[in-house]
Short mmCIF file of C-alpha atoms in Angstrom, two decimals:
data_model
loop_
_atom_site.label_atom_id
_atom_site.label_comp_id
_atom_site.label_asym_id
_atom_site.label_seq_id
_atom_site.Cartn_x
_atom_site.Cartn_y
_atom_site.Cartn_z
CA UNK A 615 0.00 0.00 0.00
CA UNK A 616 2.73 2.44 0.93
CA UNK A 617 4.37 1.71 -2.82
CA UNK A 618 1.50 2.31 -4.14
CA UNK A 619 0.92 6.01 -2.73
CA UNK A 620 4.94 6.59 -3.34
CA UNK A 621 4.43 5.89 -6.90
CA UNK A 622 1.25 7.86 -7.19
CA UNK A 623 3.27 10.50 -5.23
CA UNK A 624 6.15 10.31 -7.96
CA UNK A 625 3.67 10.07 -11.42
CA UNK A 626 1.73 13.46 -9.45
CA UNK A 627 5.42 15.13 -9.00
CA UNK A 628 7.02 14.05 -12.46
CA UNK A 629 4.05 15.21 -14.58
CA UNK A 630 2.84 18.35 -12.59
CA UNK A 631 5.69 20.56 -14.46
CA UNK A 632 4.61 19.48 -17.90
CA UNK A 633 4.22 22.59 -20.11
CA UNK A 634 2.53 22.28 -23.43
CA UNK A 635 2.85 24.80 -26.39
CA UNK A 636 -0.79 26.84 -26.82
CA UNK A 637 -1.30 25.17 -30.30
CA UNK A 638 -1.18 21.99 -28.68
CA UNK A 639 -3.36 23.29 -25.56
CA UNK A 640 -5.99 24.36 -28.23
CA UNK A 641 -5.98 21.05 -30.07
CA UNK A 642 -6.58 19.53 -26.49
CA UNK A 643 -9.90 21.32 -26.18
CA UNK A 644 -10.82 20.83 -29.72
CA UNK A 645 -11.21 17.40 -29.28
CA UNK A 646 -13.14 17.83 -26.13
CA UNK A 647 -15.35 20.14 -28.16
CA UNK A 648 -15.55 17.59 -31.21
CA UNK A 649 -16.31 14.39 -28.42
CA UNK A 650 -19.28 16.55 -27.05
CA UNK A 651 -20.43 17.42 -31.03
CA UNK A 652 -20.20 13.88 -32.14
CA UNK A 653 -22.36 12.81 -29.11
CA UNK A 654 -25.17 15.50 -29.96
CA UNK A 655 -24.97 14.35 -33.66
CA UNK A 656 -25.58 11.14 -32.42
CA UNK A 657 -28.33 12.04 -29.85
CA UNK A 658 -30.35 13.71 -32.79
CA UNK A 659 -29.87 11.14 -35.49
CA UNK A 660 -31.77 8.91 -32.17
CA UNK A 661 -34.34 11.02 -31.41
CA UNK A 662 -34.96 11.63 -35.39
CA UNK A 663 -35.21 7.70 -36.12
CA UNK A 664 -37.53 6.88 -32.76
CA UNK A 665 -39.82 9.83 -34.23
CA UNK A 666 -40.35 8.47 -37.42
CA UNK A 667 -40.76 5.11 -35.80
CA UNK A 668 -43.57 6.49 -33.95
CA UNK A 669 -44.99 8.22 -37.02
CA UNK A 670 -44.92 4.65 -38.98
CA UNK A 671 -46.44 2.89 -35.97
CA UNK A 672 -48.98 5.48 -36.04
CA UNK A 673 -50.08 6.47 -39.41
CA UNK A 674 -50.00 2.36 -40.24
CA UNK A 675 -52.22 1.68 -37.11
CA UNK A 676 -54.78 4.83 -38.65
CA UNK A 677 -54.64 3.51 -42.57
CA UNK A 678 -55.60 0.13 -41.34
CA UNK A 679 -58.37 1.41 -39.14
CA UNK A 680 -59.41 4.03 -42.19
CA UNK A 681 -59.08 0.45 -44.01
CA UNK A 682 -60.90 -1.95 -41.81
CA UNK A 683 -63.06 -0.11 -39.41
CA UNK A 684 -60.70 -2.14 -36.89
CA UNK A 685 -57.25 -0.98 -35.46
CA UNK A 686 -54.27 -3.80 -34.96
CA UNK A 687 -53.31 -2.63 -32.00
CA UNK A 688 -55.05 -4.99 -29.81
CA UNK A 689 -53.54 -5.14 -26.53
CA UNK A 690 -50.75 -2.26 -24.34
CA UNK A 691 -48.03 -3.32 -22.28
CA UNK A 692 -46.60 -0.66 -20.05
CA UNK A 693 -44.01 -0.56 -17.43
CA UNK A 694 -45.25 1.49 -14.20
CA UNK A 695 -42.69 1.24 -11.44
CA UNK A 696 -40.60 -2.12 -12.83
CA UNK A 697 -43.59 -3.84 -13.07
CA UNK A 698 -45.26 -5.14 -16.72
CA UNK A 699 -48.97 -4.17 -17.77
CA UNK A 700 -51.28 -4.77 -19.76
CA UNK A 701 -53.94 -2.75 -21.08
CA UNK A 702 -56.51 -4.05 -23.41
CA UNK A 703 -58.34 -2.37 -25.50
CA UNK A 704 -61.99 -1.75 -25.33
CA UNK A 705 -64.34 -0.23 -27.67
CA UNK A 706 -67.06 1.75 -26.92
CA UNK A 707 -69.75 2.94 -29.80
CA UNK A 708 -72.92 5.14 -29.20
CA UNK A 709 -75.11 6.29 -32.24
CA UNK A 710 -72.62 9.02 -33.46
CA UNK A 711 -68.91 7.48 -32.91
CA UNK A 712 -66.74 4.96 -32.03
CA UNK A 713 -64.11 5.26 -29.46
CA UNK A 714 -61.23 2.68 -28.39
CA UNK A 715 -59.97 3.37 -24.47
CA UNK A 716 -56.60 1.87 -22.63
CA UNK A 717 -57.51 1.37 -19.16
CA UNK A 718 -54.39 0.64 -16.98
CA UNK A 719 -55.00 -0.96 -12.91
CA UNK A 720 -52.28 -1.15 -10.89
CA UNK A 721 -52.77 -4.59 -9.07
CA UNK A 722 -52.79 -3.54 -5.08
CA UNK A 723 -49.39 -4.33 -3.39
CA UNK A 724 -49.43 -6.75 -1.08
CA UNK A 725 -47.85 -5.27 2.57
CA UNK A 726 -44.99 -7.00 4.69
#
């Protein structure tokens, strides 16, 4: 253990008078700058691709309802604190419209 701290002692004291020419200081933050650019490209290319996965989910689910008069989305599973739901789907009609509800019960927790 007391090597250990010696030769973290020595690395600290070695490299602590390092000196660096400002060209190569500025390329050092560049490529900070560049890491956190690439990361935010990346971050919007994810958010762009789960959007249009929503908006194919979604227009699909409406074409084959406009289609059908029936939607294919039959039955919702949700997570709602760790645990798995599901949420079926029930249609209710009246003279002037139809309407499909999602009605999600949590189960009571049982107490220790």
């Amino acid at each position: 253990m007391k090597e250990e701290h010696r030769e973290m002692e020595l690395y600290r004291e070695t490299f602590s008078e390092v000196h660096a020419p400002d060209a190569l200081k500025g390329k050092v933050k560049d490529m900070a700058n560049n890491k956190k650019a690439l990361w935010t490209a990346a971050l919007k290319k994810c958010a762009a691709v789960a959007a249009l996965a929503a908006i194919v989910f979604t227009s699909s689910n409406v074409v084959t309802y406009a289609a059908t008069g029936e939607t294919w989305v039959k039955m919702v599973t949700v997570n709602i604190n760790g645990k798995k739901l599901q949420a079926p789907q029930e249609e209710k009609k009246d003279e002037k419209s139809k309407a499909h509800i999602l009605t999600i019960e949590e189960e009571p927790q049982e107490e220790k």
